[in-house]
Short mmCIF file of C-alpha atoms in Angstrom, two decimals:
data_model
loop_
_atom_site.label_atom_id
_atom_site.label_comp_id
_atom_site.label_asym_id
_atom_site.label_seq_id
_atom_site.Cartn_x
_atom_site.Cartn_y
_atom_site.Cartn_z
CA ASP A 1134 75.46 82.12 86.32
CA TYR A 1135 78.71 83.95 86.90
CA TYR A 1136 80.04 85.03 90.25
CA TYR A 1137 83.38 86.28 91.50
CA THR A 1138 84.99 85.43 94.80
CA ASP A 1139 88.33 86.62 96.04
CA VAL A 1140 91.14 84.35 97.17
CA PRO A 1141 94.13 86.04 98.83
CA VAL A 1142 97.02 86.53 96.39
CA LYS A 1143 99.39 84.90 98.89
CA VAL A 1144 97.56 81.59 98.55
CA PHE A 1145 98.40 81.11 94.88
CA SER A 1146 99.48 84.19 93.01
CA TYR A 1147 100.29 82.61 89.64
CA GLY A 1148 98.03 81.97 86.70
CA ILE A 1149 96.07 85.20 86.32
CA GLU A 1150 95.97 86.67 82.85
CA VAL A 1151 94.58 90.05 81.74
CA LYS A 1152 92.68 89.86 78.46
CA ILE A 1153 91.33 92.66 76.33
CA GLU A 1154 88.37 92.16 74.03
CA ASN A 1155 86.31 94.80 72.26
CA GLY A 1156 87.95 97.56 74.27
CA TYR A 1157 87.18 95.91 77.63
CA SER A 1158 89.73 94.26 79.88
CA TYR A 1159 89.18 91.45 82.34
CA MET A 1160 91.20 89.04 84.41
CA ILE A 1161 90.88 85.30 83.95
CA ALA A 1162 92.45 82.44 85.87
CA SER A 1163 94.33 79.56 84.33
CA LYS A 1164 92.98 76.06 84.91
CA GLU A 1165 95.61 75.48 87.60
CA LYS A 1166 94.77 78.74 89.40
CA ALA A 1167 91.05 77.97 89.27
CA LEU A 1168 91.65 74.51 90.76
CA CYS A 1169 93.85 75.88 93.57
CA ASP A 1170 91.29 78.57 94.35
CA LEU A 1171 88.50 75.99 94.46
CA LEU A 1172 90.47 73.72 96.79
CA TYR A 1173 91.33 76.67 99.01
CA LYS A 1174 87.73 77.85 99.27
CA GLN A 1175 86.21 74.41 99.88
CA TYR A 1176 88.87 72.81 102.05
CA LYS A 1177 90.59 75.69 103.85
CA SER A 1178 89.89 74.36 107.35
CA ASP A 1179 90.86 70.80 106.37
CA ILE A 1180 94.16 72.04 104.93
CA ILE A 1181 94.96 73.87 108.15
CA LYS A 1182 94.07 70.78 110.24
CA PHE A 1183 96.28 68.61 108.03
CA PHE A 1184 99.31 70.84 108.53
CA GLU A 1185 98.62 71.17 112.26
CA SER A 1186 98.69 67.38 112.59
CA LYS A 1187 102.22 67.13 111.19
CA THR A 1188 104.99 67.37 113.79
CA VAL A 1189 108.15 67.65 111.70
CA TYR A 1190 107.22 70.87 109.92
CA ASN A 1191 104.75 72.20 112.46
CA THR A 1192 106.40 75.41 113.63
CA TYR A 1193 107.47 76.78 110.26
CA ARG A 1194 104.54 75.62 108.16
CA ILE A 1195 101.76 76.57 110.57
CA ASN A 1196 103.19 80.05 111.08
CA THR A 1197 103.65 80.45 107.33
CA LEU A 1198 100.15 79.11 106.60
CA LYS A 1199 98.55 81.41 109.16
CA ASN A 1200 100.36 84.38 107.65
CA ILE A 1201 99.07 83.46 104.23
CA ILE A 1202 95.48 82.86 105.26
#
């Protein structure tokens, strides 16, 4: 089965390639992009909790992360 889910471009905007075959175009993710998208979708709340637990980078990283997500 094939299904498509959207991950915000701000999360990881690299690694998308447009291919054309038989007059049809489609976008396909690189292996790295697919892995980052998978991690984002499955562990989004854990990633946020991890960054919230850090004190040194808290202010900048949490605000940046919340803007991205």
